[in-house]
mmCIF file of C-alpha atoms in Angstrom:
data_model
loop_
_atom_site.group_PDB
_atom_site.id
_atom_site.type_symbol
_atom_site.label_atom_id
_atom_site.label_comp_id
_atom_site.label_asym_id
_atom_site.label_seq_id
_atom_site.Cartn_x
_atom_site.Cartn_y
_atom_site.Cartn_z
ATOM 1 C CA MET Q 1488 27.250 75.316 16.405
ATOM 2 C CA SER Q 1489 28.560 71.788 16.726
ATOM 3 C CA ALA Q 1490 26.947 68.957 18.661
ATOM 4 C CA ALA Q 1491 29.633 69.395 21.310
ATOM 5 C CA THR Q 1492 28.296 72.781 22.352
ATOM 6 C CA THR Q 1493 30.519 74.771 24.709
ATOM 7 C CA THR Q 1494 28.791 74.591 28.075
ATOM 8 C CA SER Q 1495 30.109 77.787 29.658
ATOM 9 C CA ALA Q 1496 28.463 80.257 27.218
ATOM 10 C CA ARG Q 1497 24.797 81.166 27.554
ATOM 11 C CA VAL Q 1498 22.542 79.457 25.012
ATOM 12 C CA LEU Q 1499 18.870 79.850 24.068
ATOM 13 C CA VAL Q 1500 17.364 76.355 23.937
ATOM 14 C CA ALA Q 1501 14.055 76.281 22.051
ATOM 15 C CA LEU Q 1502 12.045 73.129 22.692
ATOM 16 C CA ASP Q 1503 8.884 71.872 21.058
ATOM 17 C CA ILE Q 1504 6.536 70.086 23.477
ATOM 18 C CA ASP Q 1505 4.429 67.372 21.829
ATOM 19 C CA GLY Q 1506 6.638 64.630 20.441
ATOM 20 C CA THR Q 1507 9.741 66.251 21.933
ATOM 21 C CA LEU Q 1508 9.170 66.569 25.684
ATOM 22 C CA ILE Q 1509 5.929 64.591 26.041
ATOM 23 C CA ASP Q 1510 4.644 61.537 24.163
ATOM 24 C CA GLY Q 1511 1.265 60.830 22.614
ATOM 25 C CA ASP Q 1512 -0.106 59.726 25.988
ATOM 26 C CA ARG Q 1513 1.090 63.002 27.579
ATOM 27 C CA ARG Q 1514 3.817 61.231 29.514
ATOM 28 C CA ILE Q 1515 7.111 62.961 30.199
ATOM 29 C CA PRO Q 1516 10.099 60.628 29.697
ATOM 30 C CA ALA Q 1517 11.958 59.834 32.921
ATOM 31 C CA GLY Q 1518 14.847 62.212 33.580
ATOM 32 C CA THR Q 1519 13.469 65.079 31.469
ATOM 33 C CA VAL Q 1520 12.659 67.432 34.346
ATOM 34 C CA GLU Q 1521 16.045 66.804 35.983
ATOM 35 C CA ALA Q 1522 17.825 67.454 32.675
ATOM 36 C CA LEU Q 1523 15.941 70.719 32.150
ATOM 37 C CA ASP Q 1524 16.847 71.829 35.683
ATOM 38 C CA LEU Q 1525 20.546 71.228 34.981
ATOM 39 C CA VAL Q 1526 20.390 73.134 31.690
ATOM 40 C CA ARG Q 1527 18.870 76.099 33.506
ATOM 41 C CA ALA Q 1528 21.423 75.794 36.344
ATOM 42 C CA ALA Q 1529 24.141 76.101 33.689
ATOM 43 C CA GLY Q 1530 22.777 79.556 32.845
ATOM 44 C CA HIS Q 1531 21.015 78.645 29.621
ATOM 45 C CA GLU Q 1532 17.592 80.016 28.669
ATOM 46 C CA VAL Q 1533 15.015 77.280 28.055
ATOM 47 C CA VAL Q 1534 12.130 78.514 25.888
ATOM 48 C CA LEU Q 1535 9.143 76.287 25.184
ATOM 49 C CA ALA Q 1536 8.056 76.807 21.556
ATOM 50 C CA THR Q 1537 4.835 75.009 20.779
ATOM 51 C CA GLY Q 1538 1.819 74.852 18.538
ATOM 52 C CA ARG Q 1539 -0.266 74.469 21.677
ATOM 53 C CA SER Q 1540 -2.407 77.318 22.890
ATOM 54 C CA LEU Q 1541 -1.404 79.032 26.110
ATOM 55 C CA ALA Q 1542 -4.107 77.074 27.949
ATOM 56 C CA GLY Q 1543 -2.436 73.883 26.742
ATOM 57 C CA LEU Q 1544 1.095 75.021 27.507
ATOM 58 C CA LEU Q 1545 0.616 76.124 31.121
ATOM 59 C CA PRO Q 1546 -0.132 72.714 32.728
ATOM 60 C CA ILE Q 1547 2.684 71.041 30.773
ATOM 61 C CA GLY Q 1548 5.083 73.818 31.748
ATOM 62 C CA THR Q 1549 4.208 73.209 35.395
ATOM 63 C CA ARG Q 1550 4.848 69.479 35.034
ATOM 64 C CA LEU Q 1551 8.217 70.246 33.406
ATOM 65 C CA GLY Q 1552 9.170 72.654 36.189
ATOM 66 C CA LEU Q 1553 9.153 75.578 33.741
ATOM 67 C CA THR Q 1554 7.053 78.209 35.496
ATOM 68 C CA GLN Q 1555 9.517 81.090 35.090
ATOM 69 C CA GLY Q 1556 10.895 82.359 31.805
ATOM 70 C CA TRP Q 1557 9.865 82.781 28.191
ATOM 71 C CA ALA Q 1558 7.513 80.715 26.057
ATOM 72 C CA VAL Q 1559 6.174 80.858 22.506
ATOM 73 C CA CYS Q 1560 2.669 79.453 21.919
ATOM 74 C CA SER Q 1561 0.237 78.956 19.065
ATOM 75 C CA ASN Q 1562 2.956 78.429 16.456
ATOM 76 C CA GLY Q 1563 4.479 81.830 17.238
ATOM 77 C CA ALA Q 1564 1.299 83.893 17.468
ATOM 78 C CA LEU Q 1565 1.718 84.450 21.200
ATOM 79 C CA THR Q 1566 4.821 85.209 23.262
ATOM 80 C CA VAL Q 1567 4.507 85.137 27.038
ATOM 81 C CA HIS Q 1568 6.720 85.486 30.062
ATOM 82 C CA LEU Q 1569 5.919 82.811 32.630
ATOM 83 C CA ASP Q 1570 5.915 84.262 36.125
ATOM 84 C CA ARG Q 1571 4.820 82.454 39.292
ATOM 85 C CA SER Q 1572 4.126 85.798 40.989
ATOM 86 C CA ALA Q 1573 1.691 87.011 38.310
ATOM 87 C CA PRO Q 1574 -2.011 86.460 39.096
ATOM 88 C CA SER Q 1575 -2.473 84.231 36.047
ATOM 89 C CA GLY Q 1576 1.034 82.730 36.127
ATOM 90 C CA TYR Q 1577 2.110 84.629 33.003
ATOM 91 C CA ASP Q 1578 2.303 88.007 31.292
ATOM 92 C CA VAL Q 1579 1.478 88.363 27.605
ATOM 93 C CA VAL Q 1580 4.436 90.031 25.898
ATOM 94 C CA GLU Q 1581 3.187 90.019 22.305
ATOM 95 C CA ALA Q 1582 0.021 88.766 20.625
ATOM 96 C CA ARG Q 1583 0.204 88.705 16.814
ATOM 97 C CA THR Q 1584 -3.416 88.971 15.691
ATOM 98 C CA PHE Q 1585 -5.288 89.083 12.379
ATOM 99 C CA ASP Q 1586 -8.808 89.530 11.051
ATOM 100 C CA PRO Q 1587 -10.230 85.992 10.814
ATOM 101 C CA SER Q 1588 -13.284 86.926 8.730
ATOM 102 C CA PRO Q 1589 -11.790 86.566 5.205
ATOM 103 C CA VAL Q 1590 -10.204 83.159 5.806
ATOM 104 C CA ILE Q 1591 -13.298 81.813 7.594
ATOM 105 C CA GLY Q 1592 -15.408 82.945 4.661
ATOM 106 C CA ARG Q 1593 -13.081 81.261 2.182
ATOM 107 C CA ALA Q 1594 -13.021 78.073 4.279
ATOM 108 C CA LEU Q 1595 -16.824 77.924 4.232
ATOM 109 C CA ASP Q 1596 -16.731 78.266 0.443
ATOM 110 C CA VAL Q 1597 -14.178 75.511 -0.220
ATOM 111 C CA ALA Q 1598 -15.219 73.178 2.630
ATOM 112 C CA PRO Q 1599 -18.881 73.918 3.487
ATOM 113 C CA GLY Q 1600 -18.985 71.561 6.491
ATOM 114 C CA VAL Q 1601 -15.825 72.928 8.087
ATOM 115 C CA ARG Q 1602 -15.707 73.281 11.861
ATOM 116 C CA VAL Q 1603 -14.040 76.473 13.084
ATOM 117 C CA ALA Q 1604 -12.383 77.237 16.411
ATOM 118 C CA VAL Q 1605 -10.996 80.666 17.372
ATOM 119 C CA GLU Q 1606 -8.459 80.827 20.193
ATOM 120 C CA GLU Q 1607 -9.249 82.715 23.398
ATOM 121 C CA VAL Q 1608 -5.855 83.436 24.969
ATOM 122 C CA GLY Q 1609 -5.355 81.743 28.317
ATOM 123 C CA TRP Q 1610 -8.875 80.270 28.413
ATOM 124 C CA GLY Q 1611 -9.686 78.060 25.463
ATOM 125 C CA TRP Q 1612 -11.703 78.418 22.277
ATOM 126 C CA ARG Q 1613 -14.877 79.805 20.752
ATOM 127 C CA THR Q 1614 -16.180 77.217 18.266
ATOM 128 C CA SER Q 1615 -18.766 76.873 15.529
ATOM 129 C CA SER Q 1616 -19.684 73.430 16.888
ATOM 130 C CA ALA Q 1617 -18.339 71.197 19.621
ATOM 131 C CA PHE Q 1618 -14.899 69.629 19.238
ATOM 132 C CA GLU Q 1619 -13.809 66.532 21.128
ATOM 133 C CA PRO Q 1620 -12.123 67.425 24.463
ATOM 134 C CA ASP Q 1621 -8.746 66.072 23.312
ATOM 135 C CA GLU Q 1622 -8.841 68.044 20.053
ATOM 136 C CA LEU Q 1623 -8.490 71.478 21.662
ATOM 137 C CA ASN Q 1624 -6.625 72.620 24.783
ATOM 138 C CA GLY Q 1625 -8.697 74.472 27.350
ATOM 139 C CA GLN Q 1626 -12.399 75.180 27.537
ATOM 140 C CA GLN Q 1627 -14.878 75.599 24.677
ATOM 141 C CA LYS Q 1628 -17.892 77.814 24.002
ATOM 142 C CA THR Q 1629 -20.078 77.284 20.926
ATOM 143 C CA VAL Q 1630 -21.115 80.567 19.249
ATOM 144 C CA GLN Q 1631 -22.550 81.767 15.948
ATOM 145 C CA MET Q 1632 -20.194 81.970 12.967
ATOM 146 C CA ALA Q 1633 -20.656 85.739 12.878
ATOM 147 C CA GLU Q 1634 -19.144 85.995 16.357
ATOM 148 C CA LEU Q 1635 -16.112 83.955 15.293
ATOM 149 C CA LYS Q 1636 -15.489 86.488 12.532
ATOM 150 C CA ALA Q 1637 -16.065 89.572 14.643
ATOM 151 C CA TRP Q 1638 -12.779 90.191 16.506
ATOM 152 C CA PRO Q 1639 -9.044 89.905 15.823
ATOM 153 C CA ALA Q 1640 -7.636 86.479 16.683
ATOM 154 C CA THR Q 1641 -4.241 85.011 17.472
ATOM 155 C CA ARG Q 1642 -5.098 81.674 15.864
ATOM 156 C CA LEU Q 1643 -7.955 79.666 14.458
ATOM 157 C CA ALA Q 1644 -8.270 75.962 13.706
ATOM 158 C CA LEU Q 1645 -10.131 74.512 10.725
ATOM 159 C CA HIS Q 1646 -11.321 70.907 10.753
ATOM 160 C CA ALA Q 1647 -12.844 69.157 7.735
ATOM 161 C CA PRO Q 1648 -12.073 66.013 5.703
ATOM 162 C CA GLU Q 1649 -9.053 66.551 3.437
ATOM 163 C CA ILE Q 1650 -8.985 70.288 4.134
ATOM 164 C CA ARG Q 1651 -5.224 70.232 3.593
ATOM 165 C CA ARG Q 1652 -6.030 70.233 -0.129
ATOM 166 C CA CYS Q 1653 -7.483 73.720 0.322
ATOM 167 C CA MET Q 1654 -4.281 75.312 1.658
ATOM 168 C CA ARG Q 1655 -3.601 77.355 -1.477
ATOM 169 C CA ASP Q 1656 -7.104 78.846 -1.480
ATOM 170 C CA LEU Q 1657 -6.814 79.756 2.202
ATOM 171 C CA ARG Q 1658 -3.320 81.223 1.884
ATOM 172 C CA ALA Q 1659 -4.638 83.500 -0.849
ATOM 173 C CA THR Q 1660 -6.398 85.479 1.911
ATOM 174 C CA GLY Q 1661 -2.934 86.445 3.244
ATOM 175 C CA VAL Q 1662 -2.768 84.295 6.375
ATOM 176 C CA THR Q 1663 -0.203 81.723 7.488
ATOM 177 C CA VAL Q 1664 -1.500 78.160 7.109
ATOM 178 C CA ALA Q 1665 0.171 75.328 9.054
ATOM 179 C CA PRO Q 1666 -1.039 71.787 8.300
ATOM 180 C CA GLN Q 1667 -1.271 69.515 11.319
ATOM 181 C CA ARG Q 1668 -2.854 66.530 9.561
ATOM 182 C CA PRO Q 1669 -4.983 66.015 6.395
ATOM 183 C CA ASP Q 1670 -8.172 67.141 8.154
ATOM 184 C CA TRP Q 1671 -6.707 69.940 10.321
ATOM 185 C CA LEU Q 1672 -5.160 73.344 9.588
ATOM 186 C CA ASP Q 1673 -3.906 76.011 11.989
ATOM 187 C CA ILE Q 1674 -4.261 79.605 10.806
ATOM 188 C CA THR Q 1675 -2.237 82.545 12.135
ATOM 189 C CA ALA Q 1676 -1.352 86.079 11.046
ATOM 190 C CA PRO Q 1677 0.824 86.688 7.965
ATOM 191 C CA GLY Q 1678 4.483 85.907 8.570
ATOM 192 C CA VAL Q 1679 3.898 84.229 11.933
ATOM 193 C CA ASN Q 1680 5.917 81.161 12.901
ATOM 194 C CA LYS Q 1681 7.969 79.912 15.831
ATOM 195 C CA ALA Q 1682 11.235 81.281 14.420
ATOM 196 C CA VAL Q 1683 10.010 84.884 14.175
ATOM 197 C CA ALA Q 1684 8.793 84.844 17.780
ATOM 198 C CA LEU Q 1685 11.922 83.120 19.058
ATOM 199 C CA ASP Q 1686 14.211 85.651 17.433
ATOM 200 C CA VAL Q 1687 12.439 88.476 19.241
ATOM 201 C CA VAL Q 1688 13.018 86.621 22.531
ATOM 202 C CA ARG Q 1689 16.654 85.975 21.603
ATOM 203 C CA ALA Q 1690 17.267 89.657 20.884
ATOM 204 C CA HIS Q 1691 15.569 90.700 24.126
ATOM 205 C CA LEU Q 1692 17.803 88.321 26.094
ATOM 206 C CA GLY Q 1693 20.929 89.538 24.294
ATOM 207 C CA ILE Q 1694 21.938 86.059 23.164
ATOM 208 C CA PRO Q 1695 23.900 85.912 19.879
ATOM 209 C CA ALA Q 1696 22.242 84.100 16.970
ATOM 210 C CA GLU Q 1697 25.065 81.569 16.932
ATOM 211 C CA ARG Q 1698 24.179 80.514 20.502
ATOM 212 C CA THR Q 1699 20.787 78.990 19.666
ATOM 213 C CA VAL Q 1700 19.622 75.373 19.774
ATOM 214 C CA ALA Q 1701 16.226 74.023 18.683
ATOM 215 C CA VAL Q 1702 14.660 70.580 19.012
ATOM 216 C CA GLY Q 1703 11.396 69.560 17.354
ATOM 217 C CA ASP Q 1704 9.553 66.901 15.410
ATOM 218 C CA GLY Q 1705 6.763 68.545 13.382
ATOM 219 C CA ILE Q 1706 6.182 70.361 10.123
ATOM 220 C CA ASN Q 1707 5.475 73.477 12.178
ATOM 221 C CA ASP Q 1708 9.047 73.226 13.513
ATOM 222 C CA LEU Q 1709 10.719 73.670 10.109
ATOM 223 C CA ASP Q 1710 11.153 77.441 10.443
ATOM 224 C CA MET Q 1711 12.464 77.047 13.993
ATOM 225 C CA LEU Q 1712 14.994 74.430 12.900
ATOM 226 C CA ALA Q 1713 16.183 76.654 10.036
ATOM 227 C CA TRP Q 1714 16.535 79.566 12.490
ATOM 228 C CA ALA Q 1715 18.661 77.762 15.082
ATOM 229 C CA ALA Q 1716 22.432 77.591 14.864
ATOM 230 C CA ARG Q 1717 22.141 73.973 15.984
ATOM 231 C CA SER Q 1718 18.965 72.173 14.977
ATOM 232 C CA VAL Q 1719 17.933 68.704 16.120
ATOM 233 C CA ALA Q 1720 15.037 66.599 14.838
ATOM 234 C CA MET Q 1721 13.443 63.883 16.925
ATOM 235 C CA GLY Q 1722 13.863 60.364 15.605
ATOM 236 C CA GLN Q 1723 10.177 59.889 14.799
ATOM 237 C CA ALA Q 1724 9.938 63.155 12.836
ATOM 238 C CA PRO Q 1725 8.868 63.032 9.165
ATOM 239 C CA ALA Q 1726 11.684 62.778 6.639
ATOM 240 C CA ILE Q 1727 11.283 66.417 5.596
ATOM 241 C CA VAL Q 1728 11.890 67.527 9.191
ATOM 242 C CA ARG Q 1729 14.862 65.220 9.718
ATOM 243 C CA SER Q 1730 16.457 66.393 6.474
ATOM 244 C CA ALA Q 1731 16.044 70.033 7.526
ATOM 245 C CA ALA Q 1732 17.909 69.540 10.836
ATOM 246 C CA ASP Q 1733 21.622 69.448 11.486
ATOM 247 C CA GLN Q 1734 21.235 66.179 13.361
ATOM 248 C CA THR Q 1735 18.668 63.602 14.403
ATOM 249 C CA THR Q 1736 18.377 62.285 17.936
ATOM 250 C CA GLY Q 1737 16.371 59.370 19.330
ATOM 251 C CA SER Q 1738 12.595 59.224 19.168
ATOM 252 C CA ILE Q 1739 10.307 60.424 21.938
ATOM 253 C CA ASP Q 1740 9.957 56.795 23.059
ATOM 254 C CA GLU Q 1741 13.748 56.746 23.411
ATOM 255 C CA ALA Q 1742 13.755 60.098 25.270
ATOM 256 C CA GLY Q 1743 15.832 61.524 22.443
ATOM 257 C CA ALA Q 1744 15.768 65.097 23.761
ATOM 258 C CA LEU Q 1745 17.765 64.042 26.834
ATOM 259 C CA SER Q 1746 21.008 63.572 24.917
ATOM 260 C CA VAL Q 1747 20.671 67.074 23.464
ATOM 261 C CA LEU Q 1748 20.083 68.592 26.897
ATOM 262 C CA ALA Q 1749 23.013 66.609 28.329
ATOM 263 C CA SER Q 1750 25.329 68.069 25.665
ATOM 264 C CA LEU Q 1751 24.675 71.553 27.036
ATOM 265 C CA VAL Q 1752 25.951 70.934 30.560
ATOM 266 C CA PRO Q 1753 29.180 69.598 32.056
ATOM 267 C CA ALA Q 1754 29.096 66.037 33.313
ATOM 268 C CA VAL Q 1755 28.361 65.757 37.032
ATOM 269 C CA ASP Q 1756 28.448 62.839 39.428
ATOM 270 C CA GLY Q 1757 25.249 60.883 38.913
ATOM 271 C CA ALA Q 1758 25.154 60.048 42.611
ATOM 272 C CA LEU Q 1759 24.642 63.680 43.616
ATOM 273 C CA SER Q 1760 21.238 64.846 44.790
ATOM 274 C CA PRO Q 1761 19.406 67.102 42.302
ATOM 275 C CA LEU Q 1762 20.210 70.234 44.324
ATOM 276 C CA ALA Q 1763 23.891 69.320 44.694
ATOM 277 C CA ALA Q 1764 24.109 68.572 40.964
ATOM 278 C CA GLN Q 1765 22.590 71.961 40.132
ATOM 279 C CA ILE Q 1766 24.951 73.773 42.501
ATOM 280 C CA ALA Q 1767 27.954 71.971 40.990
ATOM 281 C CA THR Q 1768 26.735 72.783 37.469
ATOM 282 C CA ALA Q 1769 26.238 76.458 38.283
ATOM 283 C CA GLU Q 1770 29.666 76.745 39.883
ATOM 284 C CA ARG Q 1771 31.400 75.079 36.915
ATOM 285 C CA THR Q 1772 29.665 77.162 34.245
ATOM 286 C CA ALA Q 1773 29.690 80.581 35.905
ATOM 287 C CA PRO Q 1774 31.999 83.204 34.340
ATOM 288 C CA GLY Q 1775 33.548 84.140 37.702
ATOM 289 C CA PRO Q 1776 33.432 83.490 41.463
ATOM 290 C CA VAL Q 1777 30.022 82.300 42.615
ATOM 291 C CA VAL Q 1778 27.653 82.954 45.500
ATOM 292 C CA LEU Q 1779 24.268 81.382 46.119
ATOM 293 C CA ARG Q 1780 21.554 83.919 46.842
ATOM 294 C CA VAL Q 1781 18.339 82.875 48.552
ATOM 295 C CA TRP Q 1782 15.120 84.608 49.525
ATOM 296 C CA HIS Q 1783 12.500 83.416 51.981
ATOM 297 C CA GLY Q 1784 8.786 83.333 51.311
ATOM 298 C CA SER Q 1785 6.199 83.629 54.048
ATOM 299 C CA GLY Q 1786 7.732 80.760 56.046
ATOM 300 C CA PRO Q 1787 11.136 79.206 56.711
ATOM 301 C CA ASP Q 1788 11.400 77.589 53.266
ATOM 302 C CA LEU Q 1789 13.064 79.403 50.391
ATOM 303 C CA ALA Q 1790 11.013 81.092 47.677
ATOM 304 C CA ARG Q 1791 13.986 81.770 45.365
ATOM 305 C CA CYS Q 1792 17.438 80.284 44.983
ATOM 306 C CA GLU Q 1793 19.922 81.567 42.401
ATOM 307 C CA ALA Q 1794 23.618 81.469 41.546
ATOM 308 C CA TRP Q 1795 25.250 84.858 41.056
ATOM 309 C CA ALA Q 1796 28.717 85.378 39.571
ATOM 310 C CA LEU Q 1797 31.286 88.166 39.831
ATOM 311 C CA GLN Q 1798 31.936 89.443 36.321
ATOM 312 C CA SER Q 1799 33.827 92.578 35.318
ATOM 313 C CA GLY Q 1800 33.720 93.821 38.875
ATOM 314 C CA ARG Q 1801 29.970 93.420 39.438
ATOM 315 C CA TRP Q 1802 27.623 90.663 40.526
ATOM 316 C CA VAL Q 1803 25.300 89.307 37.840
ATOM 317 C CA ARG Q 1804 22.607 86.661 38.049
ATOM 318 C CA HIS Q 1805 23.987 83.493 36.491
ATOM 319 C CA ALA Q 1806 21.261 80.868 36.894
ATOM 320 C CA PRO Q 1807 18.264 79.687 38.899
ATOM 321 C CA LEU Q 1808 18.624 76.586 41.064
ATOM 322 C CA PRO Q 1809 15.167 75.006 40.733
ATOM 323 C CA SER Q 1810 15.657 72.413 43.475
ATOM 324 C CA GLY Q 1811 16.545 75.181 45.943
ATOM 325 C CA ILE Q 1812 12.935 76.385 46.018
ATOM 326 C CA GLY Q 1813 10.981 75.094 48.993
ATOM 327 C CA VAL Q 1814 14.010 73.930 50.981
ATOM 328 C CA THR Q 1815 15.864 75.450 53.940
ATOM 329 C CA MET Q 1816 19.158 77.305 54.147
ATOM 330 C CA ARG Q 1817 20.581 74.287 55.939
ATOM 331 C CA ALA Q 1818 19.672 72.108 52.947
ATOM 332 C CA ILE Q 1819 21.565 74.519 50.686
ATOM 333 C CA GLU Q 1820 24.666 74.156 52.863
ATOM 334 C CA THR Q 1821 24.372 70.385 52.889
ATOM 335 C CA ALA Q 1822 24.049 70.248 49.098
ATOM 336 C CA ALA Q 1823 27.040 72.565 48.619
ATOM 337 C CA LEU Q 1824 29.144 70.276 50.793
ATOM 338 C CA GLU Q 1825 27.830 67.234 48.915
ATOM 339 C CA ALA Q 1826 28.951 68.866 45.665
ATOM 340 C CA GLY Q 1827 32.440 69.207 47.152
ATOM 341 C CA LEU Q 1828 32.459 72.996 47.107
ATOM 342 C CA PRO Q 1829 34.323 74.839 49.847
ATOM 343 C CA TYR Q 1830 32.816 77.835 51.555
ATOM 344 C CA PRO Q 1831 33.609 79.707 54.789
ATOM 345 C CA ARG Q 1832 32.316 77.545 57.615
ATOM 346 C CA GLY Q 1833 31.848 78.893 61.129
ATOM 347 C CA ASP Q 1834 32.420 76.971 64.328
ATOM 348 C CA GLU Q 1835 29.941 74.272 65.307
ATOM 349 C CA GLY Q 1836 26.766 75.975 66.459
ATOM 350 C CA ARG Q 1837 27.508 79.124 64.467
ATOM 351 C CA ARG Q 1838 26.145 77.897 61.148
ATOM 352 C CA ARG Q 1839 24.877 81.290 60.004
ATOM 353 C CA ALA Q 1840 28.326 82.881 60.260
ATOM 354 C CA GLN Q 1841 29.032 82.224 56.578
ATOM 355 C CA TRP Q 1842 25.764 83.712 55.281
ATOM 356 C CA ARG Q 1843 25.699 87.381 54.323
ATOM 357 C CA SER Q 1844 22.628 89.589 54.016
ATOM 358 C CA VAL Q 1845 21.773 91.025 50.603
ATOM 359 C CA SER Q 1846 19.123 93.504 49.532
ATOM 360 C CA GLY Q 1847 17.719 94.802 46.304
ATOM 361 C CA ASP Q 1848 15.988 92.892 43.498
ATOM 362 C CA GLY Q 1849 13.052 92.036 45.728
ATOM 363 C CA PRO Q 1850 12.868 91.300 49.434
ATOM 364 C CA ALA Q 1851 15.975 91.018 51.570
ATOM 365 C CA GLY Q 1852 17.813 87.722 51.300
ATOM 366 C CA PHE Q 1853 21.071 85.974 52.077
ATOM 367 C CA GLU Q 1854 24.051 84.783 50.092
ATOM 368 C CA LEU Q 1855 26.481 81.948 50.597
ATOM 369 C CA PRO Q 1856 29.957 82.235 48.976
ATOM 370 C CA LEU Q 1857 30.986 79.138 47.010
ATOM 371 C CA SER Q 1858 34.272 80.342 45.539
ATOM 372 C CA GLY Q 1859 37.326 82.061 46.876
ATOM 373 C CA LEU Q 1860 36.930 85.800 46.319
#
């Protein structure tokens, strides 16, 4: 896939988090959320693919506006479907676990003072001794080493001076070892990495392998970059990562991911409001005539807003419109007009004449035609 990706075909966009979408101070570069919203409005599937645990991904996903859709956590050990309506905000789709006892035992042999942390999905970590709060995402509970060995785990972290030198000994137990820095190793089940998990998501979504894009900056992104049809390394990535990618973009300090996201959507008038820009993007990328479908929550504001397209004689969901959530039907009309899209308008005072009721796929809603049918 070339850098000038065709914008009308659905693409899976796999994005690392740390060093790609947020910087070392956990700041999100200006314009990132808006760019992600436009990519989603174009019908593409944005999948966060991170070394973070689920407890570390969820708050960042909320800040990025990504609370619906797929995500890969813990270097591929955990695949979840983010869902605002679920009690926890997500559903676990697949957890790739392993017996941590052999590798913990080997780690204690080769690095007797090693600190061990075993991931507790969605909550935090059980640890052999306390870690600093910024070393692990989520909460911590210190337990005996025997308890850390007792149950299958999605991931464990090993921390000791120069423990990277022990990678060969640890891999001999059959696990996957991902170095994060000289004193830190992440351990997952055999054969686990971001690429394996992402390909399962890709197949589930029915997206061809040639319609995949990945952006990352770390050693743990190498498999993901090799998997993607178009791979992009961040400018600050190590040389081995940059050489593995098809192209290199700007650094995180230069908001390098933005140019990649912009290449996936048609250019829109920068003066448009976010909602108008998303409506215009959806209309331009849809495979057929478009309607906007909306559903109310418990009050007058909208709980869902989506673009649907007529394709092969049936209506299919094309894309979410993130900025349509929490607004009114009147705001949708105003944004459609701002985007320069015609739709059937009733006489003054008969604003609802152009809205049609729809049912199915959840509670009853309404749709607004944007294209001539």
